[in-house]
XYZ file of C-alpha atoms in Angstrom:
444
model
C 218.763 62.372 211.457
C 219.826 64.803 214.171
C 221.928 64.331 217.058
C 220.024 65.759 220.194
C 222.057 65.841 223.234
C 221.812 64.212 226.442
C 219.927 66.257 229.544
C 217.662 67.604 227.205
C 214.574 67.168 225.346
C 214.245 68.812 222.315
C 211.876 68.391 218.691
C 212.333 69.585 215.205
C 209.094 70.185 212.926
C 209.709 71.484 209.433
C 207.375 72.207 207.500
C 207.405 71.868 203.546
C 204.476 73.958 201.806
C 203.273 75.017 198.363
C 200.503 76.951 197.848
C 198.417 78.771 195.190
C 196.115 82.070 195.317
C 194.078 83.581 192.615
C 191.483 86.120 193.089
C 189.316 87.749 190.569
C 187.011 90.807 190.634
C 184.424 91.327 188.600
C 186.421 89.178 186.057
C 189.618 91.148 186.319
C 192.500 89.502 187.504
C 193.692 90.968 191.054
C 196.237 87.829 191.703
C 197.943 84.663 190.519
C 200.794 83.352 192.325
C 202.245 80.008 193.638
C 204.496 80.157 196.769
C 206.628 77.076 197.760
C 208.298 77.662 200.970
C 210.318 75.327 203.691
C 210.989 76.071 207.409
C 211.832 74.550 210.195
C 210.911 75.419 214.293
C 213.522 73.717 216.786
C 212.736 73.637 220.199
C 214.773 72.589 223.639
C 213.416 72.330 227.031
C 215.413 72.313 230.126
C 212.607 71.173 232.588
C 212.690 75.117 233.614
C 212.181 76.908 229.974
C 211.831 76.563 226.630
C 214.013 77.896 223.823
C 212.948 78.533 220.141
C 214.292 79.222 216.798
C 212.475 79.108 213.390
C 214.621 79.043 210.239
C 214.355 78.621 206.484
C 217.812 77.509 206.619
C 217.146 73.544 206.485
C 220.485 72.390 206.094
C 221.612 74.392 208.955
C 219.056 72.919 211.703
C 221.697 71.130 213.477
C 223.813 74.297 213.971
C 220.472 76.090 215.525
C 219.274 73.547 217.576
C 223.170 73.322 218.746
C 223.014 76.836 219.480
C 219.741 76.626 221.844
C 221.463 74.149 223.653
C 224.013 76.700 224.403
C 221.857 78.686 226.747
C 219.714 75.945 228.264
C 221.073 74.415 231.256
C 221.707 70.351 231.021
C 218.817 68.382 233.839
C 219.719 64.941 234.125
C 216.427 63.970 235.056
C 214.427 65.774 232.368
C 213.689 62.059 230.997
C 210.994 62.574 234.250
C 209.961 65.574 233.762
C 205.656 65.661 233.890
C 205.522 67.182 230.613
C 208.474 65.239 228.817
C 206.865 62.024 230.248
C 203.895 63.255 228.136
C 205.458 62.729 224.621
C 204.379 60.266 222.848
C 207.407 58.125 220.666
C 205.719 57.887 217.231
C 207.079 56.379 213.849
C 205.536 56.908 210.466
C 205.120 57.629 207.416
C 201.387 58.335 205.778
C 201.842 59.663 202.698
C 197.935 60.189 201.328
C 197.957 63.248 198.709
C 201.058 62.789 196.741
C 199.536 61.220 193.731
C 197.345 63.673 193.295
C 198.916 66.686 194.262
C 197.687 70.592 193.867
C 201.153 70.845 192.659
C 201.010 68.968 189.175
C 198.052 71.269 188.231
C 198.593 74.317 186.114
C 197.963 77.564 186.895
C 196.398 78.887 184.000
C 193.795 75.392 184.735
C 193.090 76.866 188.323
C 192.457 80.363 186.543
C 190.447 78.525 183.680
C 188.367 76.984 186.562
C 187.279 79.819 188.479
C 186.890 82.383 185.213
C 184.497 80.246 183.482
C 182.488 79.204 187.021
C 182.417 83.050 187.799
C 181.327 83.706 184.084
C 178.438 81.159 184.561
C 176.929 82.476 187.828
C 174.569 85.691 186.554
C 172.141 87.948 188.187
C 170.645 91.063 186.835
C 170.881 91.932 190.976
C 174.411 91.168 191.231
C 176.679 94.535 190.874
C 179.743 92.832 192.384
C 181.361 89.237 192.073
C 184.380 87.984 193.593
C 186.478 84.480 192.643
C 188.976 82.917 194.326
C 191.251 79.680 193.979
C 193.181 78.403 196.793
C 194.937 75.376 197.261
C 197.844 74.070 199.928
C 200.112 70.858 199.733
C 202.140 70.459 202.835
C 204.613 67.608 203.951
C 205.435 68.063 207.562
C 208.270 66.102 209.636
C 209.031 65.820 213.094
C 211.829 64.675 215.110
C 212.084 64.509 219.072
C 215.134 63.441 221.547
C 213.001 60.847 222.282
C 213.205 58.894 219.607
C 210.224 60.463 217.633
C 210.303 59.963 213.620
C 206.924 60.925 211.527
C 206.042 62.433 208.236
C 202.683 62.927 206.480
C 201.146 65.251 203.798
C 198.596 67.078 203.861
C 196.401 68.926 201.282
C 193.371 71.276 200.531
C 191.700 73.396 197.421
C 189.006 75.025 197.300
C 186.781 78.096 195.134
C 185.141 80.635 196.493
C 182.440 82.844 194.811
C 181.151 86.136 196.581
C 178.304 87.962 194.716
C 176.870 91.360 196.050
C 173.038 92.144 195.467
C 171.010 94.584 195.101
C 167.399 95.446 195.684
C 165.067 98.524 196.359
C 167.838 100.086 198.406
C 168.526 96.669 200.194
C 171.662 94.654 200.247
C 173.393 91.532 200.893
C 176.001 89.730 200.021
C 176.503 85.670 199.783
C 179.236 83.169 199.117
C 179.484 79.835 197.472
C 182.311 77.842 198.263
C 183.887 74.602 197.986
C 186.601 72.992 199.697
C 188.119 69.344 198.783
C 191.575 67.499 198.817
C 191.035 66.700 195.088
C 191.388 69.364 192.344
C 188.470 67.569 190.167
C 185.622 68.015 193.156
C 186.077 71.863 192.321
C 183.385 72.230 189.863
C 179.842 73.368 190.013
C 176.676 72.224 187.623
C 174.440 74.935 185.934
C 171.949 73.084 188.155
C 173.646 74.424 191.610
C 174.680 77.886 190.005
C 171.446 78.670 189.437
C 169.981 77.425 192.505
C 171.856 79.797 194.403
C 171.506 82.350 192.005
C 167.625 81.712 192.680
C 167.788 82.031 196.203
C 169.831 84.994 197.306
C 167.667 86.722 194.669
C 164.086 85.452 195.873
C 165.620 86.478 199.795
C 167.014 90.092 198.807
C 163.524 90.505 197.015
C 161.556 89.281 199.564
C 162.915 89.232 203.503
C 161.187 90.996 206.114
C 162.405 92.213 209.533
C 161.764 89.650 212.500
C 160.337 90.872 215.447
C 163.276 90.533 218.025
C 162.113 88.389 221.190
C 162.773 84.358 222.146
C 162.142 81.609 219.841
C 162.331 78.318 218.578
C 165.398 78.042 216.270
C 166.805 75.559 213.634
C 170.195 75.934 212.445
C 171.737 74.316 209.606
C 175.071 72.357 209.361
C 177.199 75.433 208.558
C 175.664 77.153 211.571
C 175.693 74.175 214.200
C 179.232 73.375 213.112
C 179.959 77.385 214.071
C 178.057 77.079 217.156
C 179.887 73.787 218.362
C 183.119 75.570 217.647
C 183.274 79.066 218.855
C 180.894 78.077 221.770
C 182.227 75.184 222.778
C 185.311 73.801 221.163
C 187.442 77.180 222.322
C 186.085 76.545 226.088
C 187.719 73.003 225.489
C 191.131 73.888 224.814
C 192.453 73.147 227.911
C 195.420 76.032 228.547
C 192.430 78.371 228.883
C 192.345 76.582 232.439
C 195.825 76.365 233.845
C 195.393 79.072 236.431
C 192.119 79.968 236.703
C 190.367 77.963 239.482
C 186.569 79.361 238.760
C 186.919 77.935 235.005
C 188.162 74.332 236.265
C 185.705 74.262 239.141
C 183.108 75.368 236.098
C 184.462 72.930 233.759
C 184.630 69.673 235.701
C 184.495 66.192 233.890
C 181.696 64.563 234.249
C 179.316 67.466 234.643
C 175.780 67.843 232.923
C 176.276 71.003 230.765
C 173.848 69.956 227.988
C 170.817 68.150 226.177
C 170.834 64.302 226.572
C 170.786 64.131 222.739
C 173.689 66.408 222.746
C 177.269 65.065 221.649
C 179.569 67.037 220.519
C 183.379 65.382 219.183
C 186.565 66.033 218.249
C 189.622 64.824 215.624
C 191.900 65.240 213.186
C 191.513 61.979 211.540
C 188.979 63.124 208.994
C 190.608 64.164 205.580
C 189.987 67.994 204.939
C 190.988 71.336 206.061
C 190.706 69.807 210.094
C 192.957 66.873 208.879
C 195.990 66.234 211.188
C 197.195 62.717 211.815
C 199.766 63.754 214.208
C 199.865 67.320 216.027
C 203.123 69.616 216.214
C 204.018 67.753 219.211
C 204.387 64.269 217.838
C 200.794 63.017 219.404
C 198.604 60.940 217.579
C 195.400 62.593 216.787
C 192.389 60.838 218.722
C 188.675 60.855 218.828
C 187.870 63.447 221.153
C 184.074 62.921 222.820
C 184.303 66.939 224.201
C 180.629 65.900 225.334
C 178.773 62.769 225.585
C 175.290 62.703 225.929
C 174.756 65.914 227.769
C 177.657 65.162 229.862
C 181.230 66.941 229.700
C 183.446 64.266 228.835
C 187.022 65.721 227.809
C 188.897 68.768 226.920
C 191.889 68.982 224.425
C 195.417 69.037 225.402
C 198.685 69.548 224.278
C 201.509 67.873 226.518
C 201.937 71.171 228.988
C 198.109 71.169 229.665
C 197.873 67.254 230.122
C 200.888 67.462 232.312
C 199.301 69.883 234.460
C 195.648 68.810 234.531
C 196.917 65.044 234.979
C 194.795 64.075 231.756
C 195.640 62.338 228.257
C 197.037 63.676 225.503
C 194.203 64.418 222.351
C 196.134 65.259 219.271
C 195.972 69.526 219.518
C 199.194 70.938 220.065
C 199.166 72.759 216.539
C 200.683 75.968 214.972
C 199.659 77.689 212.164
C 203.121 77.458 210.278
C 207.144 76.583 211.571
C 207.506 80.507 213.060
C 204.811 80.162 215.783
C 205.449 77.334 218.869
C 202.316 75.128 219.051
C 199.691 75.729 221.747
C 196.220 74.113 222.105
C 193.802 74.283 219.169
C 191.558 72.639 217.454
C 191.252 70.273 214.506
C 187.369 69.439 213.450
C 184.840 69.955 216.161
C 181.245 68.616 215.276
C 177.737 67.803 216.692
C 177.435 64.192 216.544
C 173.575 63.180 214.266
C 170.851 62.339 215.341
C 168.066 60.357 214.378
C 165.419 62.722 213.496
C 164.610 63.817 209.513
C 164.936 67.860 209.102
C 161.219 67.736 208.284
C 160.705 65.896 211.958
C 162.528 69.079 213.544
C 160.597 72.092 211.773
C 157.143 70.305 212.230
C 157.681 70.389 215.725
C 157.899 74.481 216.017
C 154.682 76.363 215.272
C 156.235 79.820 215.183
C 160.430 79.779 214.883
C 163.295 80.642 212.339
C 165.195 78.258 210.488
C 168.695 79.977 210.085
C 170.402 78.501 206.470
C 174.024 80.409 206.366
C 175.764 82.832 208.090
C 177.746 85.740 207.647
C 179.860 84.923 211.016
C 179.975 83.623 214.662
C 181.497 83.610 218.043
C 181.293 83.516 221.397
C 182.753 81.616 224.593
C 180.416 82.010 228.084
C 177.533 83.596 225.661
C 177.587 83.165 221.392
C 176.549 85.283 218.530
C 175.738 84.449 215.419
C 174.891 86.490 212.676
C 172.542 84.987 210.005
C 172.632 85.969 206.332
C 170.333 83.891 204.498
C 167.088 83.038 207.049
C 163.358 81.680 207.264
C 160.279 81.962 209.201
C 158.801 78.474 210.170
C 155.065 79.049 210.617
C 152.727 75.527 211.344
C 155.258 73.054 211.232
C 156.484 74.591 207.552
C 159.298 76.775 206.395
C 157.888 80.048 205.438
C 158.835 83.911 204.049
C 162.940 84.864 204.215
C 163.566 86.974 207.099
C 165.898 89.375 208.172
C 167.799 88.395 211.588
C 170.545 90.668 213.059
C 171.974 88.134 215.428
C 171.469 85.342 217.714
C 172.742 85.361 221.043
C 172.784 83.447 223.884
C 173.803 81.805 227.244
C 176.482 78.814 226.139
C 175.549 76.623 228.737
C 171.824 77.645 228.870
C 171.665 76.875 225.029
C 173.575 73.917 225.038
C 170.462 72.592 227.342
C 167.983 73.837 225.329
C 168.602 71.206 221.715
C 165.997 69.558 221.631
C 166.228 68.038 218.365
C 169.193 66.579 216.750
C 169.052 65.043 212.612
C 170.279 62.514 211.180
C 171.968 64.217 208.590
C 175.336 65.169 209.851
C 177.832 67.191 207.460
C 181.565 67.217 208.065
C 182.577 71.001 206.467
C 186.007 71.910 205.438
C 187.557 75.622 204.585
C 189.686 76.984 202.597
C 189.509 80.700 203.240
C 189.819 82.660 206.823
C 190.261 80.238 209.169
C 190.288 80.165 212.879
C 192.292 82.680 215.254
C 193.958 82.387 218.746
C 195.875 85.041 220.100
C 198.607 85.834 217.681
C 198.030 82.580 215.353
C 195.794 83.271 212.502
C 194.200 81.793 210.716
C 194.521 77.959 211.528
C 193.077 75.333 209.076
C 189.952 73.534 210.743
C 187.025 71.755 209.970
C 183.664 71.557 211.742
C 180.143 70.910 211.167
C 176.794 68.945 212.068
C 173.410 68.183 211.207
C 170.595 70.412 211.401
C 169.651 71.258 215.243
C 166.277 72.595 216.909
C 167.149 74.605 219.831
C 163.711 75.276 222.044
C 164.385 78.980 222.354
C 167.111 81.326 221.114
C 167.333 85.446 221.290
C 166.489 87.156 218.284
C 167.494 90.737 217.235
């Protein structure tokens, strides 16, 4: 399709996205639009530095990636250069979300969706509710000197519905939200309304302060899938260790670093908000084991940081849209299950906290987490709601201290924030887990 030039290597991604966003507030509508938009990002690499341009201007690619060429200098052995040795040569075509694409919906049958959900969800403790509608249908193709050819869709929707409560002078705010890649997996029952309803009210009414010190903690999927990533999964990306010798002596393959039960993966093979068959680069995506049985088994990559680590590519050269150049990221990071029942996990902690959602997380050498929604496990049984500040801990200290994995793992997609490296935010990713027992965890 495009004629790349000799003594060069060079790639063209483009980027073809629609997208919708309606928000409501206290059922007054703040927004409603659709956005369709098309760019491309040309690159050229001389073995010595890379040139960019990004560009709405489709039919005029060939002009700008004619112009980069004009300030590169030709290498006649760039076909050998470590990182252009790297790229893989893919060809193909996966078309998956076409047929039933975000697209061919309505608007006013998004709005309709999230009015009458909102309209259904009631509390008498509830002085503010948010709704919001957001969906994304992208087509992506790339192109590399090299001979690469590959296109494939992607897609995502998803509600969200934020109610504020209110209580004796105490407050808290919860969301319920929903992500799929099919427009008719959007909709709540009465059944789950109300259940939520039921419990942020019973926890506002009822939640104590815990007494901060060292315990026994279970966290649920939402919370081990944020652990995994912001603890973990951002100490993987490998261009975090071009340069710094005390992180890749740290961070050596093969090294114990957790549980034996732990296992902790990546990919972008699962359909969802982590979903991406082929990275920015051209790579395949693969099935990342970032830890194996307690034992640190790989990192990601794009082709710079497998070129300079002398490791294989993963699949996690990404970019959050055609004006940023990829860099290493991820796509869904996840504890692996185990084979223990939830109920196996809490009846072995005799005073502890079982965590259920969170307002947020992070971390890299130590974590936080900050609970919203939590219980006190007393005897082997889930107790009273508490109130818990945050969590924190040692990564690598906590990572050793799982000692109980279920078997219930859950695979969680997005569709609002998103996850944020230096300049790129917010990136589409998935993550998740089952239910975890960690022996001991700080409390605040």
């Amino acid at each position: 399709m495009y004629k790349f030039k000799k003594g060069f290597y060079a790639d063209v991604r483009i980027e073809d996205r629609f997208a919708t966003n309606i928000r409501l507030q206290n059922g007054q509508l703040h927004e409603a639009k659709e956005t369709v938009e098309k760019k491309a990002f040309i690159r050229v690499f001389d073995g010595k530095m890379w040139y960019y341009t990004s560009t709405s201007d489709i039919d005029g690619i060939q002009q700008s990636l004619n112009e980069l060429y004009g300030y590169a200098q030709t290498n006649a052995e760039i076909d050998k250069h470590p990182i252009v040795v790297k790229y893989q040569v893919n060809q193909d075509k996966i078309i998956k979300f076409a047929s039933n694409s975000v697209k061919n919906i309505a608007l006013q049958q998004k709005l309709q969706l999230i009015t009458e959900t909102a309209e259904r969800l009631k509390s008498d403790l509830c002085n503010f509710k948010s709704a919001q509608y957001l969906d994304r249908y992208s087509v992506y193709e790339f192109y590399s000197s090299k001979g690469a050819n590959i296109t494939y869709d992607f897609q995502t929707c998803g509600v969200a519905y934020g109610m504020a409560f209110n209580y004796n002078s105490e407050n808290l705010q919860e969301q319920l939200s929903k992500c799929k890649t099919s427009f008719e997996m959007l909709s709540y029952s009465d059944g789950e309304l109300k259940e939520f309803v039921m419990r942020c009210e019973e926890y506002i009414k009822n939640a104590k302060p815990v007494k901060a010190g060292s315990y026994p903690v279970i966290l649920a999927p939402i919370a081990t899938g944020v652990f995994a990533h912001e603890s973990f999964g951002h100490k993987s990306e490998a261009d975090f260790m071009l340069g710094d010798e005390t992180m890749a002596k740290e961070w050596t393959i093969g090294k114990k670093v957790g549980s034996d039960i732990l296992t902790i993966r990546e990919t972008g093979v699962f359909e969802g908000s982590g979903y991406v068959p082929y990275d920015d680069e051209g790579t395949k995506a693969t099935d990342t084991y970032l830890i194996k049985n307690g034992i640190l088994s790989g990192r990601l990559h794009s082709a710079t940081t497998a070129a300079a680590l002398n490791e294989e590519l993963t699949g996690n050269a990404r970019a959050i849209n055609c004006n940023y150049e990829p860099i290493v990221r991820m796509t869904s990071t996840f504890i692996e299950a185990g084979t223990s029942t939830v109920d196996e996990l809490i009846a072995g902690i005799q005073h502890g906290y079982y965590v259920h959602s969170i307002k947020h997380g992070s971390g890299m050498s130590t974590f936080t987490i900050a609970p919203s929604i939590a219980y006190e496990i007393e005897n082997g049984k889930l107790g009273k709601p508490v109130k818990i500040a945050v969590l924190t801990g040692n990564v690598f200290e906590t990572l050793g201290l799982i000692d109980g994995v279920a078997n219930d793992r859950e695979l969680l997609s997005f569709v609002t924030g998103g996850c944020g490296k230096m300049e790129q935010y917010p990136l589409n990713v998935g993550l998740g887990g089952p239910h975890i027992r960690v022996s001991k965890m700080n409390i605040q």
